[in-house]
Amino acid sequence: MEITLTVNGRAQALELDPRTTLLDALRDHLQLTGTKKGCDHGQCGACTILLNGRRINACLTLAAMHEADEIATIEGLAPPDDPGALQAAFLHHDGFQCGYCTPGQIVSATGMLEEARAGWPSHVSPNLEAEVALDRSEVAERMSGNLCRCAAYTGIVEAILETAEQERDVEPREAAE
Amino acid sequence: MKLPAFDYACPETLDEATALLAEAGGDAKVIAGGQSLLPFMAFRLAAPSLLVDLRKIAGLDGIEVADGEIRLGAMVRWRDILDSAALARALPLLPAAIGHVAHYQIRNRGTLGGSLAHADPASEFPCIAVLCGASVDVVGAGGHRTIPADELIAGPMETTLEDDEIIVAVRFPRWPEGRRWAFDEFALRHGDLAIAAVAAAYDMDGPHIAHARVAVMGATDTPQRVPPAEDALNGRAPDDDTFGAAAAAASAAIEPTEDLHAGAAYRRALVGTLLRRALAESCAREREAAE
């Protein structure tokens, strides 16, 4: 079937078997191999992409279901020679070892920081209606869908926390409200 | 490509969708979020010849908290439930239970209609629907009907839906002011499928418990209410003795399932422990709110 996917702002027409997952479409048909295939059934998070800004597992959805959607992959976040704040923080804090889970971690963390900004509570948030204050346990809970078999979690959490703090410093909340 | 081959349809109306399902005569599957169906297909536990995607059909989303009832569209995703302040106030048990559903990427896609239709005995939403006496609105080629949640779930991964029927909404009765609730779950890791979980809700009639409802999931082949545990609560004071008696009654009453994660005896004990803890927490929550 013919499908047009909009990935990282570019619409591209593809001829795909209906059973092609979004992950396979990205990797095998659009050659966007930054999104990784780990478990291929929704447990590891290596294939995390942003769908209309929300993080999802690309392995658990069909390309055919996303003609109308904006898809963002790791390639769309920042160019390799000019890494974004989160990517720079992963480098600085050694947020990886083998690197296979890293694109998924970074895309997931991008979506997660947006969720926190939007005030979405997590399972460990003490008050569901208060502003989200990210700490170690909040980040660990919110990133629970991304596994790192090298166990670089310490660096991953530090990188995300540092990025969250930088954002807070750049855009101070209006405390006077 | 791991999935078995299928055709894909994306109708724009319920009429078209039910006609497609009727035509396929049981060989088609509805796809909403796909978070259960696609892994099932990847493992070849399901091999439908046609997938009918609901994404273009209007009117299947939305959370409406009205005076008489709460209506949740079938395409409401877990994230929408967790993000709804109105729902957190009107039916706090539901977001508390949904916080145990998988991980954040999955919660951004998975839908409650899909969860009901999949009928996994370890799924939280069907259990809360059964506990609360929710009604499930379905539409088929021949018209629509309403099915009580406990009659919809027929067995593990089995429902009483006809081949051409699609879940469109779930309606929960509103809770009276002050209703207490309890939920606790045990899984190997948070977000994994439940080995056992319990849910409960009750009112206070003066110093005594009234209208108690207790349900168990994960430990039995369907989510189900446990009347002996409810009897052990009604008319009694909400204290450790009462909760212990209810826990013992629940343990004794259920027929636990066995699998490679846990044996029946373990699940039986776990249900009692979880229920005692969850009920104690329902009182602690009241005390905290009063302070």
Short mmCIF file of C-alpha atoms in Angstrom, two decimals, chain B:
data_model
loop_
_atom_site.label_atom_id
_atom_site.label_comp_id
_atom_site.label_asym_id
_atom_site.label_seq_id
_atom_site.Cartn_x
_atom_site.Cartn_y
_atom_site.Cartn_z
CA MET B 1 8.67 -8.51 9.21
CA LYS B 2 7.43 -10.69 12.00
CA LEU B 3 3.70 -10.08 11.77
CA PRO B 4 1.51 -12.49 9.82
CA ALA B 5 0.17 -10.90 6.62
CA PHE B 6 -3.09 -8.97 6.77
CA ASP B 7 -5.08 -6.32 4.95
CA TYR B 8 -5.47 -2.92 6.54
CA ALA B 9 -8.58 -0.76 6.52
CA CYS B 10 -9.11 2.65 8.02
CA PRO B 11 -12.84 3.44 7.82
CA GLU B 12 -14.22 6.86 8.71
CA THR B 13 -17.52 5.78 10.25
CA LEU B 14 -18.69 3.11 12.69
CA ASP B 15 -21.11 1.82 10.03
CA GLU B 16 -18.26 1.16 7.62
CA ALA B 17 -16.17 -0.40 10.37
CA THR B 18 -18.88 -2.79 11.57
CA ALA B 19 -19.70 -3.72 7.95
CA LEU B 20 -16.04 -4.60 7.36
CA LEU B 21 -15.99 -6.72 10.53
CA ALA B 22 -19.26 -8.45 9.60
CA GLU B 23 -17.97 -9.21 6.12
CA ALA B 24 -14.77 -10.76 7.51
CA GLY B 25 -16.87 -13.06 9.71
CA GLY B 26 -14.62 -13.27 12.75
CA ASP B 27 -11.37 -13.20 10.84
CA ALA B 28 -10.80 -9.47 11.39
CA LYS B 29 -9.51 -7.56 14.40
CA VAL B 30 -10.07 -4.00 15.47
CA ILE B 31 -6.90 -2.02 16.15
CA ALA B 32 -6.89 1.05 18.38
CA GLY B 33 -3.57 1.63 20.18
CA GLY B 34 -2.15 -1.75 19.16
CA GLN B 35 -0.09 -2.14 22.32
CA SER B 36 -1.44 -5.63 23.05
CA LEU B 37 -2.58 -6.74 19.61
CA LEU B 38 0.71 -6.12 17.79
CA PRO B 39 2.85 -8.14 20.25
CA PHE B 40 0.17 -10.86 20.09
CA MET B 41 0.47 -10.88 16.31
CA ALA B 42 4.27 -10.81 16.47
CA PHE B 43 4.15 -13.93 18.65
CA ARG B 44 1.60 -15.40 16.20
CA LEU B 45 -0.96 -15.73 18.96
CA ALA B 46 -3.30 -13.83 16.65
CA ALA B 47 -3.30 -13.82 12.84
CA PRO B 48 -6.28 -11.78 11.63
CA SER B 49 -6.74 -11.45 7.87
CA LEU B 50 -7.87 -7.83 8.26
CA LEU B 51 -7.07 -5.03 10.70
CA VAL B 52 -9.72 -2.32 11.07
CA ASP B 53 -8.11 0.85 12.42
CA LEU B 54 -10.43 3.09 14.46
CA ARG B 55 -8.30 6.24 14.31
CA LYS B 56 -10.43 8.17 11.80
CA ILE B 57 -13.77 7.48 13.48
CA ALA B 58 -15.04 10.58 15.30
CA GLY B 59 -16.57 10.49 18.76
CA LEU B 60 -14.55 7.66 20.28
CA ASP B 61 -12.37 9.83 22.50
CA GLY B 62 -13.20 12.19 25.33
CA ILE B 63 -13.60 12.02 29.09
CA GLU B 64 -16.92 13.44 30.29
CA VAL B 65 -17.48 13.76 34.02
CA ALA B 66 -21.21 14.51 34.29
CA ASP B 67 -23.52 14.56 37.32
CA GLY B 68 -24.89 11.07 36.90
CA GLU B 69 -22.01 9.23 35.29
CA ILE B 70 -18.52 9.35 33.89
CA ARG B 71 -18.25 8.54 30.21
CA LEU B 72 -14.93 7.48 28.74
CA GLY B 73 -14.62 7.06 24.98
CA ALA B 74 -13.11 3.77 23.84
CA MET B 75 -10.09 5.52 22.30
CA VAL B 76 -9.18 7.30 25.55
CA ARG B 77 -5.53 6.49 26.16
CA TRP B 78 -3.92 5.72 29.50
CA ARG B 79 -2.14 9.03 29.36
CA ASP B 80 -5.46 10.88 29.03
CA ILE B 81 -6.75 9.14 32.16
CA LEU B 82 -3.60 9.99 34.13
CA ASP B 83 -3.70 13.57 32.88
CA SER B 84 -7.34 14.29 33.80
CA ALA B 85 -7.74 16.36 36.97
CA ALA B 86 -11.54 15.92 36.80
CA LEU B 87 -11.16 12.15 36.77
CA ALA B 88 -8.64 12.24 39.62
CA ARG B 89 -11.29 13.98 41.73
CA ALA B 90 -14.35 12.01 40.58
CA LEU B 91 -12.91 8.48 40.38
CA PRO B 92 -9.43 8.53 42.00
CA LEU B 93 -9.25 4.73 42.02
CA LEU B 94 -8.99 4.68 38.23
CA PRO B 95 -5.80 6.78 37.77
CA ALA B 96 -4.28 5.00 40.80
CA ALA B 97 -4.75 1.65 39.05
CA ILE B 98 -3.73 2.92 35.60
CA GLY B 99 -0.42 4.09 37.12
CA HIS B 100 0.47 0.39 37.10
CA VAL B 101 -0.04 -0.01 33.34
CA ALA B 102 3.26 -0.73 31.60
CA HIS B 103 5.56 2.24 30.90
CA TYR B 104 5.14 5.76 29.62
CA GLN B 105 5.64 5.06 25.91
CA ILE B 106 2.93 2.37 26.07
CA ARG B 107 0.59 4.61 28.09
CA ASN B 108 0.81 7.24 25.37
CA ARG B 109 -0.74 4.75 22.89
CA GLY B 110 -2.74 2.10 24.74
CA THR B 111 -6.52 2.61 24.87
CA LEU B 112 -9.12 1.49 27.37
CA GLY B 113 -11.36 0.01 24.68
CA GLY B 114 -8.45 -2.10 23.49
CA SER B 115 -7.73 -3.24 27.03
CA LEU B 116 -11.34 -4.37 27.53
CA ALA B 117 -11.52 -6.13 24.17
CA HIS B 118 -8.17 -7.86 24.82
CA ALA B 119 -9.42 -9.02 28.26
CA ASP B 120 -6.03 -9.88 29.68
CA PRO B 121 -6.69 -11.15 33.23
CA ALA B 122 -3.68 -9.11 34.40
CA SER B 123 -5.01 -5.80 33.01
CA GLU B 124 -6.02 -3.06 35.41
CA PHE B 125 -8.80 -1.31 33.48
CA PRO B 126 -11.17 -4.31 33.14
CA CYS B 127 -10.79 -4.95 36.87
CA ILE B 128 -11.74 -1.39 37.80
CA ALA B 129 -14.66 -1.53 35.35
CA VAL B 130 -15.89 -4.76 36.98
CA LEU B 131 -15.41 -3.40 40.51
CA CYS B 132 -17.30 -0.19 39.75
CA GLY B 133 -20.15 -1.84 37.85
CA ALA B 134 -19.30 0.04 34.64
CA SER B 135 -21.40 -0.34 31.49
CA VAL B 136 -19.78 -0.94 28.12
CA ASP B 137 -21.46 0.54 25.05
CA VAL B 138 -20.86 -1.44 21.88
CA VAL B 139 -21.96 -0.99 18.29
CA GLY B 140 -22.40 -3.80 15.78
CA ALA B 141 -23.74 -4.14 12.26
CA GLY B 142 -27.20 -4.73 13.71
CA GLY B 143 -27.26 -1.78 16.14
CA HIS B 144 -25.96 -1.00 19.57
CA ARG B 145 -26.26 -2.53 23.01
CA THR B 146 -24.88 -2.04 26.49
CA ILE B 147 -23.04 -4.82 28.31
CA PRO B 148 -22.20 -4.77 32.04
CA ALA B 149 -18.41 -4.97 32.34
CA ASP B 150 -18.50 -8.28 34.23
CA GLU B 151 -20.61 -9.84 31.47
CA LEU B 152 -18.29 -8.55 28.77
CA ILE B 153 -15.31 -10.45 30.15
CA ALA B 154 -15.89 -14.13 29.45
CA GLY B 155 -12.49 -15.63 30.23
CA PRO B 156 -8.77 -15.02 29.77
CA MET B 157 -8.45 -13.03 26.48
CA GLU B 158 -12.12 -13.77 25.82
CA THR B 159 -15.13 -11.47 25.63
CA THR B 160 -18.79 -11.79 24.78
CA LEU B 161 -18.40 -9.30 21.89
CA GLU B 162 -19.83 -10.48 18.59
CA ASP B 163 -17.51 -10.57 15.58
CA ASP B 164 -18.90 -7.31 14.20
CA GLU B 165 -19.07 -5.39 17.47
CA ILE B 166 -16.86 -2.47 18.47
CA ILE B 167 -16.58 -0.97 21.96
CA VAL B 168 -17.41 2.74 21.72
CA ALA B 169 -17.53 3.91 25.34
CA VAL B 170 -17.46 2.86 28.97
CA ARG B 171 -19.72 4.50 31.52
CA PHE B 172 -19.00 4.54 35.26
CA PRO B 173 -21.65 5.49 37.83
CA ARG B 174 -20.62 8.58 39.83
CA TRP B 175 -19.35 7.91 43.32
CA PRO B 176 -21.02 9.38 46.38
CA GLU B 177 -19.02 11.96 48.34
CA GLY B 178 -16.50 10.39 50.68
CA ARG B 179 -16.32 6.93 49.13
CA ARG B 180 -13.05 5.28 50.13
CA TRP B 181 -10.99 3.20 47.75
CA ALA B 182 -8.03 0.85 47.71
CA PHE B 183 -5.71 -0.54 45.07
CA ASP B 184 -2.51 -2.52 45.31
CA GLU B 185 -0.64 -4.66 42.85
CA PHE B 186 2.35 -6.95 42.84
CA ALA B 187 4.41 -7.42 39.67
CA LEU B 188 8.01 -8.55 39.28
CA ARG B 189 8.91 -5.02 38.22
CA HIS B 190 6.65 -1.97 38.34
CA GLY B 191 4.80 -1.85 35.01
CA ASP B 192 5.05 -5.57 34.33
CA LEU B 193 1.90 -7.67 34.15
CA ALA B 194 0.34 -8.17 37.60
CA ILE B 195 0.96 -11.44 39.40
CA ALA B 196 -1.90 -10.33 41.61
CA ALA B 197 -3.73 -7.10 42.30
CA VAL B 198 -6.73 -6.05 44.37
CA ALA B 199 -9.15 -3.14 44.18
CA ALA B 200 -11.81 -2.11 46.67
CA ALA B 201 -14.29 0.68 47.33
CA TYR B 202 -16.65 1.29 50.24
CA ASP B 203 -18.72 3.98 51.94
CA MET B 204 -18.91 4.82 55.63
CA ASP B 205 -22.32 4.58 57.29
CA GLY B 206 -21.51 6.23 60.62
CA PRO B 207 -18.70 4.14 62.12
CA HIS B 208 -19.40 1.16 59.85
CA ILE B 209 -18.46 0.09 56.35
CA ALA B 210 -21.27 -0.06 53.79
CA HIS B 211 -21.58 -0.90 50.08
CA ALA B 212 -18.21 -2.65 50.06
CA ARG B 213 -16.88 -3.91 46.77
CA VAL B 214 -13.74 -5.97 46.42
CA ALA B 215 -12.22 -7.23 43.17
CA VAL B 216 -9.16 -9.25 42.32
CA MET B 217 -7.17 -9.51 39.08
CA GLY B 218 -3.99 -11.14 37.86
CA ALA B 219 -4.45 -14.00 40.31
CA THR B 220 -7.60 -15.39 38.70
CA ASP B 221 -8.56 -16.18 35.10
CA THR B 222 -10.78 -13.10 34.90
CA PRO B 223 -11.03 -9.87 36.90
CA GLN B 224 -13.82 -10.59 39.38
CA ARG B 225 -15.56 -9.39 42.50
CA VAL B 226 -15.09 -11.41 45.69
CA PRO B 227 -18.43 -11.39 47.58
CA PRO B 228 -17.14 -13.16 50.75
CA ALA B 229 -14.57 -10.39 51.24
CA GLU B 230 -17.30 -7.77 50.72
CA ASP B 231 -19.47 -9.51 53.33
CA ALA B 232 -16.55 -9.46 55.75
CA LEU B 233 -16.36 -5.68 55.42
CA ASN B 234 -20.01 -4.57 55.40
CA GLY B 235 -21.41 -3.47 58.75
CA ARG B 236 -18.04 -3.55 60.48
CA ALA B 237 -15.62 -0.89 61.66
CA PRO B 238 -12.70 -0.13 59.31
CA ASP B 239 -9.96 -1.55 61.52
CA ASP B 240 -7.16 -4.11 61.31
CA ASP B 241 -9.40 -6.98 62.49
CA THR B 242 -12.01 -6.30 59.83
CA PHE B 243 -9.39 -5.89 57.10
CA GLY B 244 -7.65 -9.08 58.21
CA ALA B 245 -10.95 -10.96 58.05
CA ALA B 246 -11.69 -9.58 54.57
CA ALA B 247 -8.20 -10.53 53.42
CA ALA B 248 -8.61 -14.07 54.73
CA ALA B 249 -12.04 -14.34 53.09
CA ALA B 250 -10.63 -13.16 49.74
CA SER B 251 -7.72 -15.61 49.92
CA ALA B 252 -10.07 -18.48 50.68
CA ALA B 253 -12.67 -17.58 48.06
CA ILE B 254 -10.61 -17.23 44.89
CA GLU B 255 -9.49 -19.93 42.50
CA PRO B 256 -5.95 -18.78 41.72
CA THR B 257 -4.26 -19.43 38.41
CA GLU B 258 -0.80 -20.92 38.12
CA ASP B 259 1.94 -20.06 35.65
CA LEU B 260 5.71 -19.89 35.49
CA HIS B 261 5.76 -16.71 37.58
CA ALA B 262 3.77 -17.94 40.56
CA GLY B 263 1.92 -20.96 41.91
CA ALA B 264 -1.66 -20.98 43.18
CA ALA B 265 -0.75 -21.02 46.87
CA TYR B 266 1.54 -18.03 46.43
CA ARG B 267 -1.10 -16.06 44.56
CA ARG B 268 -3.71 -16.93 47.19
CA ALA B 269 -1.46 -15.60 49.96
CA LEU B 270 -0.52 -12.55 47.88
CA VAL B 271 -4.17 -11.55 47.37
CA GLY B 272 -4.72 -11.56 51.14
CA THR B 273 -1.59 -9.54 51.82
CA LEU B 274 -2.36 -7.00 49.10
CA LEU B 275 -5.98 -6.57 50.21
CA ARG B 276 -5.04 -6.05 53.86
CA ARG B 277 -2.42 -3.47 52.90
CA ALA B 278 -4.64 -1.69 50.41
CA LEU B 279 -7.56 -1.44 52.84
CA ALA B 280 -5.27 -0.11 55.58
CA GLU B 281 -4.02 2.49 53.11
CA SER B 282 -7.60 3.52 52.28
CA CYS B 283 -7.96 4.59 55.94
CA ALA B 284 -4.51 6.20 56.11
CA ARG B 285 -5.44 8.28 53.05
CA GLU B 286 -8.58 9.51 54.84
CA ARG B 287 -6.56 10.49 57.90
CA GLU B 288 -4.04 12.37 55.76
CA ALA B 289 -6.82 14.19 53.91
CA ALA B 290 -8.43 15.16 57.22
CA GLU B 291 -5.19 16.66 58.56
#
